[in-house]
PDB file of C-alpha atoms and ligand atoms in Angstrom:
ATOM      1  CA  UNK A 467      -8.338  -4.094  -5.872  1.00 73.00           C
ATOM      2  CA  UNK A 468     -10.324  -2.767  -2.564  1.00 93.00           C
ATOM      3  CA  UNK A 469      -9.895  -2.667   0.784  1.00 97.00           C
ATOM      4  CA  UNK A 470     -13.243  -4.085   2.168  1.00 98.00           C
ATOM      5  CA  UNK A 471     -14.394  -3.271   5.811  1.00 98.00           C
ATOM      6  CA  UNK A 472     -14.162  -6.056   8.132  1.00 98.00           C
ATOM      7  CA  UNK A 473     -17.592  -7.177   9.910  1.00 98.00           C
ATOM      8  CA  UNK A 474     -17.456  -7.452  13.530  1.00 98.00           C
ATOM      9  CA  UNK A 475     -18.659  -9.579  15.981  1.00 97.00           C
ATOM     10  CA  UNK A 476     -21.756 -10.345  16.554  1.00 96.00           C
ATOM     11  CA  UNK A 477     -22.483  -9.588  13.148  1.00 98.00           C
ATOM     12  CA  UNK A 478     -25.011 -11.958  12.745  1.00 98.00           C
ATOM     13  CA  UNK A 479     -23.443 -12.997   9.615  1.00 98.00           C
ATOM     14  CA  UNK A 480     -20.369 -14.037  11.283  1.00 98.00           C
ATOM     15  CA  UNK A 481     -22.642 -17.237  12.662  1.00 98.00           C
ATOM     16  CA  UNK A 482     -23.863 -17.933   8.998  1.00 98.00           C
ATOM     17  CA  UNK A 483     -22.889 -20.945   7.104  1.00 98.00           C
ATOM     18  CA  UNK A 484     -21.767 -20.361   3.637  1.00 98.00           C
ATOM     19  CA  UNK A 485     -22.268 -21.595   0.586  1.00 98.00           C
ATOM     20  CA  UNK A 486     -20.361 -23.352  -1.768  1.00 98.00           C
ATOM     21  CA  UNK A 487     -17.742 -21.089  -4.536  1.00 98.00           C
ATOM     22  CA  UNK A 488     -18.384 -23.309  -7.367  1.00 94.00           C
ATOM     23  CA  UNK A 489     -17.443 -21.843 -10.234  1.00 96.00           C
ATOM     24  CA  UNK A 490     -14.347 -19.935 -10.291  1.00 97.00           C
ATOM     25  CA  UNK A 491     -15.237 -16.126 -12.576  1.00 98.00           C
ATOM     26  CA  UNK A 492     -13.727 -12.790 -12.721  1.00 97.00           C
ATOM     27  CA  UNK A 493     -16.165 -12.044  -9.581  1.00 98.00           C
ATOM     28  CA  UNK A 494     -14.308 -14.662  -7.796  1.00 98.00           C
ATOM     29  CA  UNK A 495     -10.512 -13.811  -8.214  1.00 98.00           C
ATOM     30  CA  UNK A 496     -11.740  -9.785  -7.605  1.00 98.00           C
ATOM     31  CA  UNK A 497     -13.003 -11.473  -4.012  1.00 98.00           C
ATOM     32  CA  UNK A 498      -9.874 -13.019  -3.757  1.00 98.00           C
ATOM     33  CA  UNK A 499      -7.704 -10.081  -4.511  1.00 98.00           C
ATOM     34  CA  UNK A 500     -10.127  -7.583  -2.181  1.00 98.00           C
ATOM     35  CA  UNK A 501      -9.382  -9.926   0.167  1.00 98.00           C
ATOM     36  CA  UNK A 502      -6.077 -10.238   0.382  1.00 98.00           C
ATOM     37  CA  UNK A 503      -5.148  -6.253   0.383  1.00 98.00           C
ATOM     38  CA  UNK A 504      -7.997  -5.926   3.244  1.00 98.00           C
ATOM     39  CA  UNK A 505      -5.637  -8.958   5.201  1.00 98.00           C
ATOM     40  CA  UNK A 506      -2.784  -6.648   4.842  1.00 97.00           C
ATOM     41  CA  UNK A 507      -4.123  -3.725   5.041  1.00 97.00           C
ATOM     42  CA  UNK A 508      -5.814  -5.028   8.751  1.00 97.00           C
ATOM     43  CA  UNK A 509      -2.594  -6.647   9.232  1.00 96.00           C
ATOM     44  CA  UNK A 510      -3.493 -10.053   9.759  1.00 96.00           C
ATOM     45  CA  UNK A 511      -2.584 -13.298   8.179  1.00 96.00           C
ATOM     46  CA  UNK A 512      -6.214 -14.755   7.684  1.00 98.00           C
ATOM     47  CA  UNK A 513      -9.270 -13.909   6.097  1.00 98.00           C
ATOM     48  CA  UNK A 514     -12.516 -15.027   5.838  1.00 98.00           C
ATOM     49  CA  UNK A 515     -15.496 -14.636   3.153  1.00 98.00           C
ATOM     50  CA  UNK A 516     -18.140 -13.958   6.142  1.00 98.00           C
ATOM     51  CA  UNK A 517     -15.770 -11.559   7.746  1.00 98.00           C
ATOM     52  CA  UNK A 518     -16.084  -9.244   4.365  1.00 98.00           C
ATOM     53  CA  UNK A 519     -19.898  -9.933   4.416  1.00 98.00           C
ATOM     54  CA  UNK A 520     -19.184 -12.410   1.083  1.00 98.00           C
ATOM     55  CA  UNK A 521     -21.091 -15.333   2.128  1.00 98.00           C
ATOM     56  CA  UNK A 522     -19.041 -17.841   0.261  1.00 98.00           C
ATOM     57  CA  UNK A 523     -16.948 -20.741   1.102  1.00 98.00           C
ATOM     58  CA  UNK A 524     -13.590 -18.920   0.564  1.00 98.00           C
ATOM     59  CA  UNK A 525     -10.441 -17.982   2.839  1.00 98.00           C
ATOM     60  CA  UNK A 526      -6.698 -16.252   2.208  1.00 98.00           C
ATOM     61  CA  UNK A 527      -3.944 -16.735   3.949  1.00 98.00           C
ATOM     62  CA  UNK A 528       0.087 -15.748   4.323  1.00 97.00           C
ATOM     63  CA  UNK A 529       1.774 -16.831   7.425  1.00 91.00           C
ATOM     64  CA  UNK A 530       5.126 -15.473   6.152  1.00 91.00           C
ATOM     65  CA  UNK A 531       4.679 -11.924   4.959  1.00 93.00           C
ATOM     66  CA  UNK A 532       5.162 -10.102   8.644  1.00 90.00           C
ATOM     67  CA  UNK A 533       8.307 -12.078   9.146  1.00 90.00           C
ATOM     68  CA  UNK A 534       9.160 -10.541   5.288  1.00 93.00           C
ATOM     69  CA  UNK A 535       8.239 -13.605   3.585  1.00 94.00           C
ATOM     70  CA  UNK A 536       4.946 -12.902   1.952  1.00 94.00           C
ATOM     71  CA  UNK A 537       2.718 -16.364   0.664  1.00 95.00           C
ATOM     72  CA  UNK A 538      -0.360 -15.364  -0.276  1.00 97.00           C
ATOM     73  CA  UNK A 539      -2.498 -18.126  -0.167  1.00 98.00           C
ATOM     74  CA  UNK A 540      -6.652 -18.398  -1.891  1.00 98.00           C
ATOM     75  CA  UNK A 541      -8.375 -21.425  -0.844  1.00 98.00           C
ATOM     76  CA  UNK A 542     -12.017 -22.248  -2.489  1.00 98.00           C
ATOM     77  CA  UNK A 543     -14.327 -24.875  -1.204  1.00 98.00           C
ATOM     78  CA  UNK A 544     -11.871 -25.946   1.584  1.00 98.00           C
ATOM     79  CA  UNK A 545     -12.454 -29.521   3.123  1.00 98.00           C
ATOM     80  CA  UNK A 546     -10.276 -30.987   6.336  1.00 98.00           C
ATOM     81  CA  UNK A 547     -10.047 -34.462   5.397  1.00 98.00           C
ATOM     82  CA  UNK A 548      -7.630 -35.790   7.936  1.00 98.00           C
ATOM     83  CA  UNK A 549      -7.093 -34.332  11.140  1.00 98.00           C
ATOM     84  CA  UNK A 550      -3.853 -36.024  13.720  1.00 98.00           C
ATOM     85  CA  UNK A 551      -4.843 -37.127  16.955  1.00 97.00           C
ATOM     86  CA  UNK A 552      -2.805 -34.501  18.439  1.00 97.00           C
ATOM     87  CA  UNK A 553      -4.187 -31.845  19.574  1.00 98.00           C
ATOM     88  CA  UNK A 554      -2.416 -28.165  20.917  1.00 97.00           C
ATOM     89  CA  UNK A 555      -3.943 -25.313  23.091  1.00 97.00           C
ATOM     90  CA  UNK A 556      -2.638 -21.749  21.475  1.00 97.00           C
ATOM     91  CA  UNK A 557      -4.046 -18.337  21.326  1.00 97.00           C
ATOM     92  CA  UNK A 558      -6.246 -17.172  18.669  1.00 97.00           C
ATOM     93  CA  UNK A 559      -6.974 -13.511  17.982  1.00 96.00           C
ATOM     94  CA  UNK A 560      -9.600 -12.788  15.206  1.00 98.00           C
ATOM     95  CA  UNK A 561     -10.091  -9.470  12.921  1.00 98.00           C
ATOM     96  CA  UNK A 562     -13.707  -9.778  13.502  1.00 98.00           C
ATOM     97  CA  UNK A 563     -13.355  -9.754  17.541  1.00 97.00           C
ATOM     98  CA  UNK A 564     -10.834  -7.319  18.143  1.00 96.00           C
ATOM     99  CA  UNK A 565      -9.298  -7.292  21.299  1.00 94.00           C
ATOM    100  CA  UNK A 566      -9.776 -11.093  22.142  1.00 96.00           C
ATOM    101  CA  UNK A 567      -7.703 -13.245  22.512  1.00 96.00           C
ATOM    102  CA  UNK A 568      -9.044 -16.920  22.877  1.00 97.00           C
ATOM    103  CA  UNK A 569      -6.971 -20.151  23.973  1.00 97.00           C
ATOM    104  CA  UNK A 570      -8.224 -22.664  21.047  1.00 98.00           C
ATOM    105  CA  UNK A 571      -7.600 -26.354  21.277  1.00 97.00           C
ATOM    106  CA  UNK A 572      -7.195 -27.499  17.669  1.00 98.00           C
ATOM    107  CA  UNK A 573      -5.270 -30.764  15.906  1.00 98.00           C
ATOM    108  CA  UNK A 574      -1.900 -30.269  15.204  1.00 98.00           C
ATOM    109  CA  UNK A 575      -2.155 -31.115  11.785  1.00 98.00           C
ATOM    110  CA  UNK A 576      -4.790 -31.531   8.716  1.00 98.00           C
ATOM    111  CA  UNK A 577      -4.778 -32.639   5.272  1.00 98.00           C
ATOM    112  CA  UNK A 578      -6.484 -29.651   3.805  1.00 98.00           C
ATOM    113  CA  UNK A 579      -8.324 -29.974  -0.118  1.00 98.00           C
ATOM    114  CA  UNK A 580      -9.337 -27.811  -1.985  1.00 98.00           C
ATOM    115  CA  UNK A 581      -9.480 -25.655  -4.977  1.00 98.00           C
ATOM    116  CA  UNK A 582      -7.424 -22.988  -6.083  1.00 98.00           C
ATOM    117  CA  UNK A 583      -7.802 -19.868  -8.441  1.00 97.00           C
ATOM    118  CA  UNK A 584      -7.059 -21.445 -11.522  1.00 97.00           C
ATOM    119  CA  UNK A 585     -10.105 -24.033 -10.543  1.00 97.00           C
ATOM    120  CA  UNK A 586      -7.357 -26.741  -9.994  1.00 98.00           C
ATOM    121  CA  UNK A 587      -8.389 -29.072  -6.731  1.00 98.00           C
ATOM    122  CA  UNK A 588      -5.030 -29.050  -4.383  1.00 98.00           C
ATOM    123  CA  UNK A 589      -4.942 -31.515  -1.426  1.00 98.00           C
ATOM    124  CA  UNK A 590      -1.873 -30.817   0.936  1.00 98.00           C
ATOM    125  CA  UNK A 591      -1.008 -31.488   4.767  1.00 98.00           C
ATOM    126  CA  UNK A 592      -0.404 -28.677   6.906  1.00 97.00           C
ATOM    127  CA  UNK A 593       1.047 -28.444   9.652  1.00 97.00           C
ATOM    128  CA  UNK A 594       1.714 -25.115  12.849  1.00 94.00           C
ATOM    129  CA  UNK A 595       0.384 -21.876  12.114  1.00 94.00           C
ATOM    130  CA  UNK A 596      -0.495 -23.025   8.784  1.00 96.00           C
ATOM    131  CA  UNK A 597      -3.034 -26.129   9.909  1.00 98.00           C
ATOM    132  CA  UNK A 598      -4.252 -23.863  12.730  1.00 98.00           C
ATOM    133  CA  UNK A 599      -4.952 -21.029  10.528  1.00 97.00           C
ATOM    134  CA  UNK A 600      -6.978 -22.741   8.348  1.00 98.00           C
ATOM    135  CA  UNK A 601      -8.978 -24.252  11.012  1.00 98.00           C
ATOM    136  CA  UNK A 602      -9.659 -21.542  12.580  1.00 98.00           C
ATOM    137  CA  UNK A 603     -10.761 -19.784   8.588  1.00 98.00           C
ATOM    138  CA  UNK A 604     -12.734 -22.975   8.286  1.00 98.00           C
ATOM    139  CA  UNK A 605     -14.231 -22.223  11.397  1.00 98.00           C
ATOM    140  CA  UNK A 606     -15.709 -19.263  10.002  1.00 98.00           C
ATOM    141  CA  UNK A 607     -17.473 -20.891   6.584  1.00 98.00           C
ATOM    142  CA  UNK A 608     -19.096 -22.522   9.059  1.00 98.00           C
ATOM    143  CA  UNK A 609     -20.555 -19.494  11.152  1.00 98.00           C
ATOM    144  CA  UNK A 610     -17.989 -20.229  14.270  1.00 98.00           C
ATOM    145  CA  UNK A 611     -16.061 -18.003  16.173  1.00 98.00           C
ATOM    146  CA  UNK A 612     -13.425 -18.574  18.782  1.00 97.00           C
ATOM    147  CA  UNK A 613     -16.079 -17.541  21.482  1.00 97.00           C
ATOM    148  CA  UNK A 614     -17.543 -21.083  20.311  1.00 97.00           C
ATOM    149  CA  UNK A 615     -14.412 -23.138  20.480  1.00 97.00           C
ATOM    150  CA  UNK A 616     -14.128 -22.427  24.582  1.00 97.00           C
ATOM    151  CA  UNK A 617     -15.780 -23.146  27.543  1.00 96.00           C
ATOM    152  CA  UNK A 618     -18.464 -21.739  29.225  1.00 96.00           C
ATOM    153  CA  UNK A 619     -16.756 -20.240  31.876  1.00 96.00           C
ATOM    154  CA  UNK A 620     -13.943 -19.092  29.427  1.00 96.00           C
ATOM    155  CA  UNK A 621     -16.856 -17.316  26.478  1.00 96.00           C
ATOM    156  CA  UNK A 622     -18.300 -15.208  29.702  1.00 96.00           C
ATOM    157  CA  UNK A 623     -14.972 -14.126  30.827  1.00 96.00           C
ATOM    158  CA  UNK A 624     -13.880 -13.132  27.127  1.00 96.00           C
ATOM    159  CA  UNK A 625     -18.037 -11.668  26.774  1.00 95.00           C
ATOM    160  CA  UNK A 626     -17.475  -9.783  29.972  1.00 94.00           C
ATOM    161  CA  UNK A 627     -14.076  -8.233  28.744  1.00 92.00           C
ATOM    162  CA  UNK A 628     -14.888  -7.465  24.967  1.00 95.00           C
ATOM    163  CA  UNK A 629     -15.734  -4.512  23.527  1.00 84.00           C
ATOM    164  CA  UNK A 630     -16.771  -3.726  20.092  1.00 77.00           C
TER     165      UNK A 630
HETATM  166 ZN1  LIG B 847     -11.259 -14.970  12.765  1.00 52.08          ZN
END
Protein backbone atom coordinates (compact mmCIF):
# COMPACT_ATOMS: atom_id res chain seq x y z
CA UNK A 1 0.00 0.00 0.00
CA UNK A 2 1.08 3.72 -1.29
CA UNK A 3 0.42 6.95 -0.57
CA UNK A 4 -0.43 8.50 -4.03
CA UNK A 5 -0.10 12.35 -4.62
CA UNK A 6 -3.26 14.12 -4.90
CA UNK A 7 -3.88 16.12 -8.33
CA UNK A 8 -4.88 19.59 -7.96
CA UNK A 9 -7.11 21.78 -9.44
CA UNK A 10 -7.23 22.62 -12.57
CA UNK A 11 -5.68 19.52 -13.37
CA UNK A 12 -7.27 19.06 -16.44
CA UNK A 13 -8.01 15.62 -15.46
CA UNK A 14 -10.04 16.67 -12.62
CA UNK A 15 -12.83 17.78 -15.50
CA UNK A 16 -12.50 14.24 -17.17
CA UNK A 17 -15.22 11.75 -17.15
CA UNK A 18 -14.25 8.32 -16.22
CA UNK A 19 -14.71 5.20 -17.28
CA UNK A 20 -16.37 2.35 -16.09
CA UNK A 21 -14.28 -0.32 -13.23
CA UNK A 22 -15.69 -3.37 -14.66
CA UNK A 23 -13.95 -6.05 -13.63
CA UNK A 24 -12.84 -6.19 -10.17
CA UNK A 25 -8.56 -7.67 -10.26
CA UNK A 26 -5.70 -7.44 -7.98
CA UNK A 27 -5.04 -3.93 -9.87
CA UNK A 28 -8.31 -2.87 -8.59
CA UNK A 29 -8.30 -3.64 -4.75
CA UNK A 30 -4.30 -2.20 -4.86
CA UNK A 31 -6.31 1.19 -6.20
CA UNK A 32 -8.56 0.77 -3.55
CA UNK A 33 -6.12 0.24 -0.78
CA UNK A 34 -3.63 3.25 -2.28
CA UNK A 35 -6.50 5.05 -1.95
CA UNK A 36 -7.60 4.78 1.17
CA UNK A 37 -4.02 5.33 3.07
CA UNK A 38 -3.61 8.55 0.66
CA UNK A 39 -7.43 9.64 2.33
CA UNK A 40 -5.82 9.31 5.64
CA UNK A 41 -2.76 10.17 5.10
CA UNK A 42 -4.33 13.80 3.46
CA UNK A 43 -6.72 13.57 6.20
CA UNK A 44 -9.86 13.63 4.52
CA UNK A 45 -12.85 11.42 4.44
CA UNK A 46 -13.30 11.17 0.53
CA UNK A 47 -11.48 10.16 -2.34
CA UNK A 48 -11.74 10.15 -5.77
CA UNK A 49 -10.15 7.98 -8.78
CA UNK A 50 -9.48 11.37 -10.90
CA UNK A 51 -8.05 13.02 -7.87
CA UNK A 52 -5.11 10.15 -7.88
CA UNK A 53 -4.90 10.59 -11.72
CA UNK A 54 -6.77 6.82 -11.95
CA UNK A 55 -9.32 7.60 -14.43
CA UNK A 56 -11.82 5.09 -13.25
CA UNK A 57 -15.23 5.14 -11.89
CA UNK A 58 -14.17 4.48 -8.24
CA UNK A 59 -14.45 6.45 -4.78
CA UNK A 60 -13.55 5.63 -0.79
CA UNK A 61 -14.98 6.89 1.90
CA UNK A 62 -15.05 6.89 6.06
CA UNK A 63 -17.08 9.51 7.68
CA UNK A 64 -16.31 8.06 11.15
CA UNK A 65 -12.60 7.55 11.51
CA UNK A 66 -11.69 11.39 12.75
CA UNK A 67 -14.40 11.13 15.33
CA UNK A 68 -12.38 7.51 16.20
CA UNK A 69 -14.75 5.45 14.40
CA UNK A 70 -13.00 4.41 11.26
CA UNK A 71 -15.53 2.86 8.13
CA UNK A 72 -13.68 2.52 5.33
CA UNK A 73 -15.84 2.44 2.58
CA UNK A 74 -14.80 1.26 -1.64
CA UNK A 75 -17.49 2.00 -3.97
CA UNK A 76 -17.11 0.73 -7.83
CA UNK A 77 -19.33 1.85 -10.61
CA UNK A 78 -21.46 4.07 -8.27
CA UNK A 79 -25.04 5.05 -9.60
CA UNK A 80 -27.56 7.65 -7.59
CA UNK A 81 -30.75 6.12 -8.33
CA UNK A 82 -33.07 8.06 -6.12
CA UNK A 83 -32.43 11.36 -4.95
CA UNK A 84 -35.30 13.17 -2.03
CA UNK A 85 -36.75 16.27 -2.99
CA UNK A 86 -35.01 17.90 -0.23
CA UNK A 87 -32.38 19.64 -0.80
CA UNK A 88 -29.55 21.33 1.96
CA UNK A 89 -26.90 24.14 1.39
CA UNK A 90 -23.49 22.99 3.41
CA UNK A 91 -19.89 23.60 2.90
CA UNK A 92 -17.75 21.49 0.84
CA UNK A 93 -13.95 21.54 1.00
CA UNK A 94 -12.11 19.29 -1.59
CA UNK A 95 -8.39 17.68 -1.42
CA UNK A 96 -7.96 18.68 -4.93
CA UNK A 97 -8.81 22.58 -4.24
CA UNK A 98 -7.19 23.25 -1.14
CA UNK A 99 -8.14 26.13 0.62
CA UNK A 100 -11.81 26.38 -0.73
CA UNK A 101 -14.42 26.10 0.76
CA UNK A 102 -17.68 26.02 -1.43
CA UNK A 103 -21.45 26.27 -0.15
CA UNK A 104 -22.99 23.15 -2.24
CA UNK A 105 -26.69 22.67 -2.55
CA UNK A 106 -27.17 18.90 -2.76
CA UNK A 107 -30.38 16.38 -1.88
CA UNK A 108 -30.56 15.33 1.43
CA UNK A 109 -30.63 11.88 0.67
CA UNK A 110 -29.82 9.16 -2.24
CA UNK A 111 -30.20 5.61 -2.80
CA UNK A 112 -26.68 4.90 -3.82
CA UNK A 113 -25.79 1.26 -6.01
CA UNK A 114 -23.13 -0.07 -6.61
CA UNK A 115 -20.46 -2.61 -6.46
CA UNK A 116 -18.17 -3.51 -3.90
CA UNK A 117 -14.65 -5.24 -3.68
CA UNK A 118 -15.72 -8.61 -3.63
CA UNK A 119 -17.68 -7.69 -7.13
CA UNK A 120 -21.00 -7.97 -5.12
CA UNK A 121 -23.62 -5.04 -6.42
CA UNK A 122 -24.84 -3.18 -2.98
CA UNK A 123 -27.79 -0.72 -3.26
CA UNK A 124 -28.29 1.30 0.08
CA UNK A 125 -29.88 4.81 1.08
CA UNK A 126 -27.76 7.30 2.55
CA UNK A 127 -28.41 9.83 4.25
CA UNK A 128 -26.02 13.42 6.01
CA UNK A 129 -22.48 13.43 5.48
CA UNK A 130 -22.72 10.10 4.05
CA UNK A 131 -25.31 11.01 0.92
CA UNK A 132 -23.42 14.30 0.56
CA UNK A 133 -20.13 12.72 0.41
CA UNK A 134 -20.87 10.57 -2.16
CA UNK A 135 -22.36 13.18 -4.24
CA UNK A 136 -19.93 15.26 -4.08
CA UNK A 137 -17.22 11.80 -5.04
CA UNK A 138 -19.74 11.23 -7.77
CA UNK A 139 -19.29 14.59 -8.76
CA UNK A 140 -15.85 13.92 -9.56
CA UNK A 141 -16.33 10.54 -11.96
CA UNK A 142 -17.99 12.90 -13.72
CA UNK A 143 -15.17 15.65 -14.19
CA UNK A 144 -17.08 18.23 -11.63
CA UNK A 145 -15.78 20.21 -9.04
CA UNK A 146 -17.44 22.31 -6.42
CA UNK A 147 -16.37 25.48 -8.49
CA UNK A 148 -19.18 23.93 -10.89
CA UNK A 149 -21.89 23.33 -8.38
CA UNK A 150 -22.08 27.42 -7.57
CA UNK A 151 -22.96 30.41 -9.09
CA UNK A 152 -21.33 32.65 -11.17
CA UNK A 153 -20.82 35.26 -8.92
CA UNK A 154 -19.90 32.70 -6.13
CA UNK A 155 -16.95 30.50 -8.75
CA UNK A 156 -15.24 34.19 -9.33
CA UNK A 157 -15.20 35.03 -5.75
CA UNK A 158 -13.78 31.44 -4.77
CA UNK A 159 -11.35 31.89 -8.43
CA UNK A 160 -10.31 35.26 -7.14
CA UNK A 161 -9.38 33.87 -3.58
CA UNK A 162 -7.73 30.42 -4.50
CA UNK A 163 -4.43 29.62 -4.69
CA UNK A 164 -2.77 26.54 -5.79
ZN1 LIG B 1 -13.33 16.76 -3.95
Amino acid sequence: MSVLSILVWPDPRLSQVCAPVGKVTEAVRKLAADMLDTMYAAEGRGLAGPQVGAMQRIFVMDAGWKAGHPAPQVFLDPAIVAASEGVESSVEGCLSIPGVRAEVERPVEITLAWTDLEGVERRERLTGFDARCAQHEIDHLDGIVTFDRVSAIERAALLAAYLP
